[in-house]
Coordinates of C-alpha atoms and ligand atoms in Angstrom, one line a residue:
X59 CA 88.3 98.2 38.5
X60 CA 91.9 99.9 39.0
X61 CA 93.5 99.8 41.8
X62 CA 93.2 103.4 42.9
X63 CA 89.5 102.6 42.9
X64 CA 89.5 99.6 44.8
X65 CA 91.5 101.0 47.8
X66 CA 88.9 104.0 47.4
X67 CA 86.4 101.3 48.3
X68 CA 88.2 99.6 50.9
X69 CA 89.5 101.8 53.0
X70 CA 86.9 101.7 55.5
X71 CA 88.2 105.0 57.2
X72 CA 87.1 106.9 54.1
X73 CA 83.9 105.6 53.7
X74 CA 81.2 108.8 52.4
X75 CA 78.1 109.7 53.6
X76 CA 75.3 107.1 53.0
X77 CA 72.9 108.6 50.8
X78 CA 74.3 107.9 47.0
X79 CA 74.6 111.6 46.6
X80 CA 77.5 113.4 44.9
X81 CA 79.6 110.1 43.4
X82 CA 80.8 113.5 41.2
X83 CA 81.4 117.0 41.8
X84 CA 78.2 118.8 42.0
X85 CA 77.7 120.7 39.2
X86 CA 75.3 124.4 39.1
X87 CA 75.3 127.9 40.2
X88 CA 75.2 129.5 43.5
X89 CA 74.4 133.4 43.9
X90 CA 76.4 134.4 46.8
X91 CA 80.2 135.4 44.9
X92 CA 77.8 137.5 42.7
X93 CA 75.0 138.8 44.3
X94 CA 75.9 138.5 48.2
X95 CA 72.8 140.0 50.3
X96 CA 71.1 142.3 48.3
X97 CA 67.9 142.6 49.4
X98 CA 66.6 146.1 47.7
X99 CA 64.0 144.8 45.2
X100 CA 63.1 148.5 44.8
X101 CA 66.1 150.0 43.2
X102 CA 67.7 147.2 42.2
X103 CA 64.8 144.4 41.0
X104 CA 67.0 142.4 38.4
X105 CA 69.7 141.6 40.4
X106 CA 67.5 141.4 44.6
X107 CA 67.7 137.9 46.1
X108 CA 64.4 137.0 45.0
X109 CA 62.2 134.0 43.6
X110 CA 62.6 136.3 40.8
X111 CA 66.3 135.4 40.3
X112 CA 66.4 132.1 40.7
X113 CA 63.7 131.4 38.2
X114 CA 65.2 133.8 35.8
X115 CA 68.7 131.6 36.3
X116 CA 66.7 128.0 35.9
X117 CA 65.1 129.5 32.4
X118 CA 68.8 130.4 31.1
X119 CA 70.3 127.1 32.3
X120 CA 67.8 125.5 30.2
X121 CA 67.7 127.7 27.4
X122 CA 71.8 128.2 26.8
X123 CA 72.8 124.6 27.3
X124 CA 74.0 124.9 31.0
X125 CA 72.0 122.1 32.1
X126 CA 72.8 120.2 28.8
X127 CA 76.5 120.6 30.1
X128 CA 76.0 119.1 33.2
X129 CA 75.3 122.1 35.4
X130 CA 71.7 120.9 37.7
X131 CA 71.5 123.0 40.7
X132 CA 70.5 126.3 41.4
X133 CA 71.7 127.5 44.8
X134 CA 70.0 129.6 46.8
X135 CA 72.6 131.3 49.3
X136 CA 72.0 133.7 52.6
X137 CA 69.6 136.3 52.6
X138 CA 66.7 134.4 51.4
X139 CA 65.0 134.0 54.8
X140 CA 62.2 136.4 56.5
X141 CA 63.8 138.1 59.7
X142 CA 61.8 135.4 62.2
X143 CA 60.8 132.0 62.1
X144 CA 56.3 131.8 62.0
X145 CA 54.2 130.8 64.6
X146 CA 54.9 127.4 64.9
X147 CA 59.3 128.1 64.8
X148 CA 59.5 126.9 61.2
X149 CA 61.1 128.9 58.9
X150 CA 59.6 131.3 56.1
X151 CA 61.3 132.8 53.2
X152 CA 60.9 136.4 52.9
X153 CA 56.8 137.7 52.3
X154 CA 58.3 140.2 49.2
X155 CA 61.0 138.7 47.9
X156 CA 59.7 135.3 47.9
X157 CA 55.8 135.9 47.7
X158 CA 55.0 132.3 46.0
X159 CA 57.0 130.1 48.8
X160 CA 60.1 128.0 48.2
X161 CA 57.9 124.7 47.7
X162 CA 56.5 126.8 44.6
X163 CA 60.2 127.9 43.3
X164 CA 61.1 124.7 44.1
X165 CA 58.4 123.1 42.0
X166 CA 59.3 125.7 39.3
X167 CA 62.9 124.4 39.1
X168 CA 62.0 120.9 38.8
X169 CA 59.6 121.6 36.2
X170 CA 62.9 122.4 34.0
X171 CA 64.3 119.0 34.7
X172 CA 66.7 121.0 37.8
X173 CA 67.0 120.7 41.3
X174 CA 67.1 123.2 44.2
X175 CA 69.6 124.4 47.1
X176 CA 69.0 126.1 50.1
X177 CA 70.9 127.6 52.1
X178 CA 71.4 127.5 56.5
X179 CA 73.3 128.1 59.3
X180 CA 74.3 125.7 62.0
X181 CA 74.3 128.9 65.0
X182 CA 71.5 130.6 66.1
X183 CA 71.9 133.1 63.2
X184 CA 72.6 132.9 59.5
X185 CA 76.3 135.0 58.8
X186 CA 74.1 137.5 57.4
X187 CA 71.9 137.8 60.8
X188 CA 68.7 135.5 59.6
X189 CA 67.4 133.0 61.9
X190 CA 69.9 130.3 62.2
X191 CA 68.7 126.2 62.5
X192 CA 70.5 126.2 66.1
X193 CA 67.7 123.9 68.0
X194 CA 65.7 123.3 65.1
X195 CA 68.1 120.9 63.2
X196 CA 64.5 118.5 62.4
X197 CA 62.2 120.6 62.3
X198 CA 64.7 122.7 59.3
X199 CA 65.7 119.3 57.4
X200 CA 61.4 118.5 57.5
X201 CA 61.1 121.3 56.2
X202 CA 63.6 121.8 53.5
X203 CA 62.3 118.0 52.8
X204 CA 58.4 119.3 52.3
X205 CA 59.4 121.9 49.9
X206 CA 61.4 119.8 47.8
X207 CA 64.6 121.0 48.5
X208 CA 67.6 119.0 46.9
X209 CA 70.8 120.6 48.4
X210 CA 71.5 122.2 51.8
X211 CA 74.6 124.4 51.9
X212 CA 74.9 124.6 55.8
X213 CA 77.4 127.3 57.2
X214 CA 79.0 127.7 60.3
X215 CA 78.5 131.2 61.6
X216 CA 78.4 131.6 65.4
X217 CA 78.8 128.2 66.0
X218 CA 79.7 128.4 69.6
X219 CA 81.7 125.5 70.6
X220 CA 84.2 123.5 69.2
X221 CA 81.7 120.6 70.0
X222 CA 78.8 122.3 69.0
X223 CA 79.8 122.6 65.5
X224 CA 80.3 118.9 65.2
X225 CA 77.1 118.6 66.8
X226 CA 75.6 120.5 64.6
X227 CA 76.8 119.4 61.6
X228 CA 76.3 116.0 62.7
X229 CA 72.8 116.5 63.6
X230 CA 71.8 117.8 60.5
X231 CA 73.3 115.3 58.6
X232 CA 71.1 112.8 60.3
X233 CA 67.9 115.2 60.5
X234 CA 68.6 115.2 56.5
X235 CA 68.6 111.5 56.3
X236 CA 65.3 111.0 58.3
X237 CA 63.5 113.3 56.1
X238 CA 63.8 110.3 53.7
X239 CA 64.0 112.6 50.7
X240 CA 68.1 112.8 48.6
X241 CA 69.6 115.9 49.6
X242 CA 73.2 117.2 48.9
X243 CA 74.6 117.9 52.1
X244 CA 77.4 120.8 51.5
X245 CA 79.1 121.6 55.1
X246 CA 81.5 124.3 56.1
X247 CA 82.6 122.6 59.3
X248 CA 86.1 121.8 58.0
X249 CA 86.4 126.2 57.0
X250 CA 85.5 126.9 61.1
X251 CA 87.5 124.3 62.9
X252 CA 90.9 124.9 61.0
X253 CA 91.9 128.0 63.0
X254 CA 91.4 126.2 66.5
X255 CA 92.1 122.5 65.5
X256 CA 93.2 119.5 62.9
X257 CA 89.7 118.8 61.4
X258 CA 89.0 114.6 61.1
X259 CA 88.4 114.7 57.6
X260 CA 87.6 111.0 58.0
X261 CA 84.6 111.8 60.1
X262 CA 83.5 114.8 58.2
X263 CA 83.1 112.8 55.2
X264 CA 80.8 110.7 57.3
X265 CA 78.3 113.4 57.3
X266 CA 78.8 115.7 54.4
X267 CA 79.1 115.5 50.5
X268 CA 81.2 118.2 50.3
X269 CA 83.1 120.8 53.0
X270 CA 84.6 124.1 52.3
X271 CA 87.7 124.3 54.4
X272 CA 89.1 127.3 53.1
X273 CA 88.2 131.0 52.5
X274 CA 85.1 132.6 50.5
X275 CA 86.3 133.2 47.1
X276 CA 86.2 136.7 45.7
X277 CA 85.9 138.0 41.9
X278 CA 89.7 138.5 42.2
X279 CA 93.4 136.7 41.1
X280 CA 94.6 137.6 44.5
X281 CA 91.7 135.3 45.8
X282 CA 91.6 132.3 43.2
X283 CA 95.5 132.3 44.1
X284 CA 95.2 132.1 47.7
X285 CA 93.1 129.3 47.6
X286 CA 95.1 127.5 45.4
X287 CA 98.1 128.0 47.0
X288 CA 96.2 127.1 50.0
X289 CA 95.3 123.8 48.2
X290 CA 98.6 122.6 47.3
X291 CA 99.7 123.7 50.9
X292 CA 97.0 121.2 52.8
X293 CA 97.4 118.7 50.5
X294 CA 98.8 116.1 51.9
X295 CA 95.8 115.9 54.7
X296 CA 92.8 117.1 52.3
X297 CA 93.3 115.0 48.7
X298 CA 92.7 111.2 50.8
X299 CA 89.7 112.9 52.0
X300 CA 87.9 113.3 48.6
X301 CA 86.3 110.7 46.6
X302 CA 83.0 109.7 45.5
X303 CA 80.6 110.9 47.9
X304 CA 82.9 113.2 49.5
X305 CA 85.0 116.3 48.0
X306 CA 86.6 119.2 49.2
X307 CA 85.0 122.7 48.1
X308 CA 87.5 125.3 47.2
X309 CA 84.5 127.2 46.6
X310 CA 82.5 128.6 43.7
X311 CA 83.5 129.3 40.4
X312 CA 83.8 133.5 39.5
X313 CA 84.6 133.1 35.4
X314 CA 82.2 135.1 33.6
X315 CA 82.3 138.1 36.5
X316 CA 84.9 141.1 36.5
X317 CA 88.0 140.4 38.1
X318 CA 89.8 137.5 36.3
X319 CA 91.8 138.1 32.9
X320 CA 90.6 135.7 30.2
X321 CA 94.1 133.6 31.4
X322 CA 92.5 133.8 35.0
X323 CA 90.0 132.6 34.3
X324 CA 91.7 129.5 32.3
X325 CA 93.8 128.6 35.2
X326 CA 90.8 129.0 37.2
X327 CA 88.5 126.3 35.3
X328 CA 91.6 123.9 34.5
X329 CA 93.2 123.9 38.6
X330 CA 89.5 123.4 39.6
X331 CA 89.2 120.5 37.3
X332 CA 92.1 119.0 38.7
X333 CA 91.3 119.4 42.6
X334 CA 88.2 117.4 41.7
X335 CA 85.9 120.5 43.4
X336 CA 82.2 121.0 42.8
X337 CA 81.8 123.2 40.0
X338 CA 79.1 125.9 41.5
X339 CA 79.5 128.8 39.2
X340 CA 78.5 132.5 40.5
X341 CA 78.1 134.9 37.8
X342 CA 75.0 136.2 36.0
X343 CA 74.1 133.8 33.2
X344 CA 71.5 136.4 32.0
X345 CA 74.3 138.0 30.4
X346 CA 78.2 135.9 30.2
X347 CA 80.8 137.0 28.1
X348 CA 80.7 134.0 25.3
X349 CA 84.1 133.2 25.8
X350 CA 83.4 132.6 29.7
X351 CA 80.6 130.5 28.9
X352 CA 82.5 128.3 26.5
X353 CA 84.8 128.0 28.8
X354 CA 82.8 126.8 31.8
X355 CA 80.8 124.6 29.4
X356 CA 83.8 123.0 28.2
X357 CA 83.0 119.3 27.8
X358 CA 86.5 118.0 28.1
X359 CA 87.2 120.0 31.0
X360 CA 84.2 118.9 32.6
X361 CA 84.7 115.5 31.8
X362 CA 88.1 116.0 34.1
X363 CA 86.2 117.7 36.9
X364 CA 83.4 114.5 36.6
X365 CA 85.8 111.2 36.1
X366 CA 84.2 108.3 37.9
X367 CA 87.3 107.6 39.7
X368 CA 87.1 110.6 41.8
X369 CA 91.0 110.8 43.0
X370 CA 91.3 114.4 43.6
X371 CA 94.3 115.7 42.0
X372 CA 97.2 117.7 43.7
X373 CA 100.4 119.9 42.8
X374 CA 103.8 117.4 42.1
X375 CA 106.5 119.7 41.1
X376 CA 107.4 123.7 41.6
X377 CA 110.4 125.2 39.1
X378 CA 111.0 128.2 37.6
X379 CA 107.9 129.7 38.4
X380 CA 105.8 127.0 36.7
X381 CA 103.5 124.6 39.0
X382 CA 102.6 120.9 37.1
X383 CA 99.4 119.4 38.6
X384 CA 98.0 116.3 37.7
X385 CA 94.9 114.1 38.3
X386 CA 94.9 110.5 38.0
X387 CA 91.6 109.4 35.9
X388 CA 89.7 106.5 35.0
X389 CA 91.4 104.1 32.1
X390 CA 94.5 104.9 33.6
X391 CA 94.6 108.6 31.6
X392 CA 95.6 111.6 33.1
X393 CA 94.9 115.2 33.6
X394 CA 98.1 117.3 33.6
X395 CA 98.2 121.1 34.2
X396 CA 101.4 123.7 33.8
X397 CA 100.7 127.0 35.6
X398 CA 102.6 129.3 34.6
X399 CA 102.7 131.6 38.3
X400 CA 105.0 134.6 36.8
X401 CA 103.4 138.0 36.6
X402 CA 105.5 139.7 34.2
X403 CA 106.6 139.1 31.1
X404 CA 105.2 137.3 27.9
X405 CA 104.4 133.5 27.4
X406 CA 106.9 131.3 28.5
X407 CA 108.2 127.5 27.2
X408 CA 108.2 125.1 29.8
X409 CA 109.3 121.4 28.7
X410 CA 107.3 119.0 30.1
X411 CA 109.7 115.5 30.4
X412 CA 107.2 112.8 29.5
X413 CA 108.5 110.2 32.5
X414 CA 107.3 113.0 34.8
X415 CA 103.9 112.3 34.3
X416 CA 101.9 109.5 36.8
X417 CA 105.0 109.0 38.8
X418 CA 107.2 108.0 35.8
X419 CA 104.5 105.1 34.7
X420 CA 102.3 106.7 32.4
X421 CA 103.9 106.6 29.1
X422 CA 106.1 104.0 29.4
X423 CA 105.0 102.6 26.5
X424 CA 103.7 105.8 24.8
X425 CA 101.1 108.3 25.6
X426 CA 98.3 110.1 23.6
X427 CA 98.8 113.5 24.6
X428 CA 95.5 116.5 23.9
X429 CA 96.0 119.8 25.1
X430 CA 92.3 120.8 26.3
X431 CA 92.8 124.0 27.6
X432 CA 93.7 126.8 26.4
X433 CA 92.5 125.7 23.2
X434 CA 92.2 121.8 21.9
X435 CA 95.4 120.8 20.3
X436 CA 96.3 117.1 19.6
X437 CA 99.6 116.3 20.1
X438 CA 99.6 113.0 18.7
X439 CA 101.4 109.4 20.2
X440 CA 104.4 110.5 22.4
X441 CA 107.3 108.3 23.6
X442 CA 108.5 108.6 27.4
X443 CA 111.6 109.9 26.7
X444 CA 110.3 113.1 24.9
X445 CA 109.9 116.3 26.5
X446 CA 106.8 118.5 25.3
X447 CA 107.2 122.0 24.7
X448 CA 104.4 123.8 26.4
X449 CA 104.2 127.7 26.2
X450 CA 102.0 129.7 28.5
X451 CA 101.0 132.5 29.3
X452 CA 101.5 134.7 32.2
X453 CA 98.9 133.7 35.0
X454 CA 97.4 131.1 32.8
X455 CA 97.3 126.9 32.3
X456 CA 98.1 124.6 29.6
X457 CA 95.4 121.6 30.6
X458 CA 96.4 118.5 29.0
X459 CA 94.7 114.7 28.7
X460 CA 97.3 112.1 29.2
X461 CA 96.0 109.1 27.2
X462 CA 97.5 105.9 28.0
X463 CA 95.8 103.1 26.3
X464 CA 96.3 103.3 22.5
X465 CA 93.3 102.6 21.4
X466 CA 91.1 104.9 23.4
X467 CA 93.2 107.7 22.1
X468 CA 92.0 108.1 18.0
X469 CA 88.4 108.0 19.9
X470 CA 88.6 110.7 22.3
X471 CA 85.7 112.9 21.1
X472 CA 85.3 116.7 21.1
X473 CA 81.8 118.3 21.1
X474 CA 82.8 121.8 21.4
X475 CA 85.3 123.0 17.8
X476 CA 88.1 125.1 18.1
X477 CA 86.0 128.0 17.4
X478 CA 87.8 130.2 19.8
X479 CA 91.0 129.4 19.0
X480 CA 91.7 132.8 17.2
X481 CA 90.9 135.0 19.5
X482 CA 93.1 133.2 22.0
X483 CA 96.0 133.3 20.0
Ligands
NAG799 C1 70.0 107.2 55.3 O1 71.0 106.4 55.8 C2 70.9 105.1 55.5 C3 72.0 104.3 56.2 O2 73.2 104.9 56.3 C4 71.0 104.9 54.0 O3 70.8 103.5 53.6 C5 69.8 105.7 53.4 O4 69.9 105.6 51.9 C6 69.9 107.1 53.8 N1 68.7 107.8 53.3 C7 68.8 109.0 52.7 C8 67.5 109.6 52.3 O5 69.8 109.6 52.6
NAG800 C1 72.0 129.7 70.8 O1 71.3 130.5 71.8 C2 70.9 129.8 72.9 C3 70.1 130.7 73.8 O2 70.8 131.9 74.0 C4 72.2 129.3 73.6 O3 71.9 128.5 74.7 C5 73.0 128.4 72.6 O4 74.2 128.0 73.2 C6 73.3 129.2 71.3 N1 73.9 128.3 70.4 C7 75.1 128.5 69.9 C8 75.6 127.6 68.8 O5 75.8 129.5 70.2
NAG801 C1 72.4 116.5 68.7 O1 71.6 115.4 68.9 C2 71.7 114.8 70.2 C3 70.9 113.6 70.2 O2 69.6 113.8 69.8 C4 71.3 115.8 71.3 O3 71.5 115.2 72.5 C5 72.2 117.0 71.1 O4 71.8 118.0 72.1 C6 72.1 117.6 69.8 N1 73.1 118.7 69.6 C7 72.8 119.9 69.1 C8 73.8 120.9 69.0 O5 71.7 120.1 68.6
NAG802 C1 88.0 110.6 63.5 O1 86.7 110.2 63.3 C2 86.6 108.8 63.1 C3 85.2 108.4 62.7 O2 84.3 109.1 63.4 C4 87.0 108.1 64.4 O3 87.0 106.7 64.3 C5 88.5 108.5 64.7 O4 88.8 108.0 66.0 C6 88.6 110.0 64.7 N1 90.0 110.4 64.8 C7 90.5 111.2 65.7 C8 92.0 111.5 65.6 O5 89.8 111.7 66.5
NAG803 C1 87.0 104.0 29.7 O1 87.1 103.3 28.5 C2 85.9 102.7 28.0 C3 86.2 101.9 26.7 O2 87.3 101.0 26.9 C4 84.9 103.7 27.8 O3 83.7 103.1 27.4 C5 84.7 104.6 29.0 O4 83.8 105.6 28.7 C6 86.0 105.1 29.5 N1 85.8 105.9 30.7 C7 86.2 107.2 30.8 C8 85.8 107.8 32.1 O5 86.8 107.8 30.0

């Protein structure tokens, strides 16, 4: 066991929520970024929040190797809920949009070897107005539990008080854990409390698998940048906090959609490697841009977002315009990204000193060095004294592995081939 991991272990302040959920990101697709709350199943059937969807999104993750690639849940956000709760105050999914239940859907999804997330709201109401789990924290977690319901993305719209929120999320934490059944427990009190005060990560962590602390993402650069930037910014209070168990959510994944240039969306994929976040992709796998998909299915890159260690990454240096981050990963390797951040211009060299990497340690006595991102390039057995010249391009990230035991370094394996190397280039 390294040492990072031992100290993981034995800081007792840090321990995770108790239910062996989540020792990696979680990994699936979520249909808020994409589809938000659209409910008209009359003009718009293919793309309504509907059972319809979700089964239609289970099929593909089978069928195109999404779930072969790691990705298992399919998320059900807001807007899936009928307008009041039934007779006896449990909740009902919509009559027309969900006419075979969520226990069904739910059944449906398992039956492809996938598991299902739900979606809540710690107020009285849902952010999109939908009968909230205020007051009903046990009787919601029974339910979710009867259906067979695998992940509960709770929000934290009109959560009233300060106190209430924690309450809240507390609460259904432990409703959750009566129920007896595993489910993900993905929180957003962290995102509600910043505003008004320091949120103690230490006891969130308690509770939840994962907490969004930050703004929704939207299919844009302007938003995948603010939330980095936001990242690096927090840092120093939000990487302790994640861990196996426990990770912070900078929220889902938009490669595949409209608003991210094919660099975007590289930076995008490689940043959210590093930061260790849950890998919940919102797009419309019916119909992804083969590039995209490559790129999300990467296995190298996943294999970054999912090391067992589960030290979240952060950003070490700022020059020139170029941001290095870097991940510390089992077998003492390491993920290193260069983010290019200028926005004019063409590709730019930036020369990577070799003792900058793992706090000068890392290749001390040499270094494999793969570039994974944007394309797989081996760069062979490097000395510390050598600086690497990395060119990139405007707005995107050269990923790298960081190797440093020799002889894991000839057996690094590659599923996917460079098959897309040309177009890159
Ligand atoms: C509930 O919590 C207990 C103690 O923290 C833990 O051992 C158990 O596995 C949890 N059960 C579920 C279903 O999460
Ligand atoms: C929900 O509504 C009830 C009744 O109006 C109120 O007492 C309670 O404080 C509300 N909860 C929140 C979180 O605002
Ligand atoms: C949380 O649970 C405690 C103990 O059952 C209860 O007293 C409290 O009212 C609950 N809070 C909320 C917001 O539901
Ligand atoms: C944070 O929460 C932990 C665990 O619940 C608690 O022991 C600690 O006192 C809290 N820290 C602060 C500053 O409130
Ligand atoms: C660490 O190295 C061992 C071989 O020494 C290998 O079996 C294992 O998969 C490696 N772990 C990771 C996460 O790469």
């Amino acid at each position: 066991m390294s040492a990072v991991l031992l100290l993981l272990f034995c800081l007792g302040g840090t321990r995770a929520l108790d239910n062996g959920l989540a020792l990696t990101p979680t990994m699936g697709w979520l249909h808020w970024q994409r589809f938000m709350c659209n409910t008209d199943c009359k003009s718009d059937p293919h793309n309504c929040i509907s059972e319809n969807l979700f089964m239609q999104m289970a099929d593909v993750m089978v069928t195109e190797g999404w779930k072969e690639a790691g990705y298992e849940f399919v998320c059900i956000d807001d807007c899936w809920l009928d307008s009041s709760r039934d007779l006896k105050g449990r909740l009902q999914p919509h009559p027309t949009r969900f006419p075979s239940g969520i226990r069904k859907l739910a059944d449906y999804v398992h039956s492809k070897g996938l598991k299902l997330g739900i979606y809540q709201d710690v107020g009285n109401q849902t952010c999109a107005g939908f009968p909230g789990s205020f007051g009903h924290y046990e009787q919601d977690a029974k339910t979710f539990a009867e259906w067979g319901v695998d992940l509960l993305k709770f929000d934290g719209c009109g959560f009233g008080t300060l106190d209430l929120l924690a309450e809240g999320y507390r609460n259904m934490s432990i409703a959750l854990n009566k129920t007896g059944r595993s489910i993900v427990y993905s929180c957003e009190w962290p995102l509600y409390e910043f505003s008004l005060q320091k949120p103690n990560f230490t006891e969130i962590r308690k509770y939840c698998n994962h907490w969004r602390n930050y703004n929704d993402i939207c299919d844009s650069w302007d938003s995948v940048k603010s939330i980095v930037d936001w990242s690096a910014g927090h840092q120093d209070v939000i990487v302790e906090a994640a861990g196996p168990g426990g990770w912070n959510d900078p929220d889902m994944l938009v490669i595949g959609n409209f608003g991210l240039s094919w660099d975007q969306q590289i930076t995008h994929m490689a940043l959210w490697a590093i930061m260790a976040a849950p890998l919940l992709m919102s797009n419309d796998l019916r119909m992804i841009d083969p590039r995209s998909k490559a790129l999300l299915q990467n296995r190298d890159v996943i294999a970054i977002n999912q090391d067992p260690m589960g030290v979240q990454g952060r950003q070490f240096f700022k020059v020139n315009n170029f941001e290095l981050w870097e991940r510390p990963l089992a077998n003492a390797s390491f993920a290193v990204a260069v983010f290019n951040r200028l926005e004019i211009g063409g590709p730019r060299v930036f020369k990577l000193p070799l003792y900058f990497i793992g706090d000068g340690t890392a290749c001390i006595k040499g270094c494999g060095i793969t570039q994974i991102l944007p394309y797989r390039w081996d760069f062979g057995w490097q000395r510390s004294n050598h600086a690497l010249e990395i060119k990139v391009n405007p707005t995107s990230t050269v990923l790298l592995k960081v190797t440093v035991h020799r002889e894991l370094y000839p057996k690094l394996t590659f599923v996917h081939e460079d098959k897309h190397r040309n177009d890159i280039l």
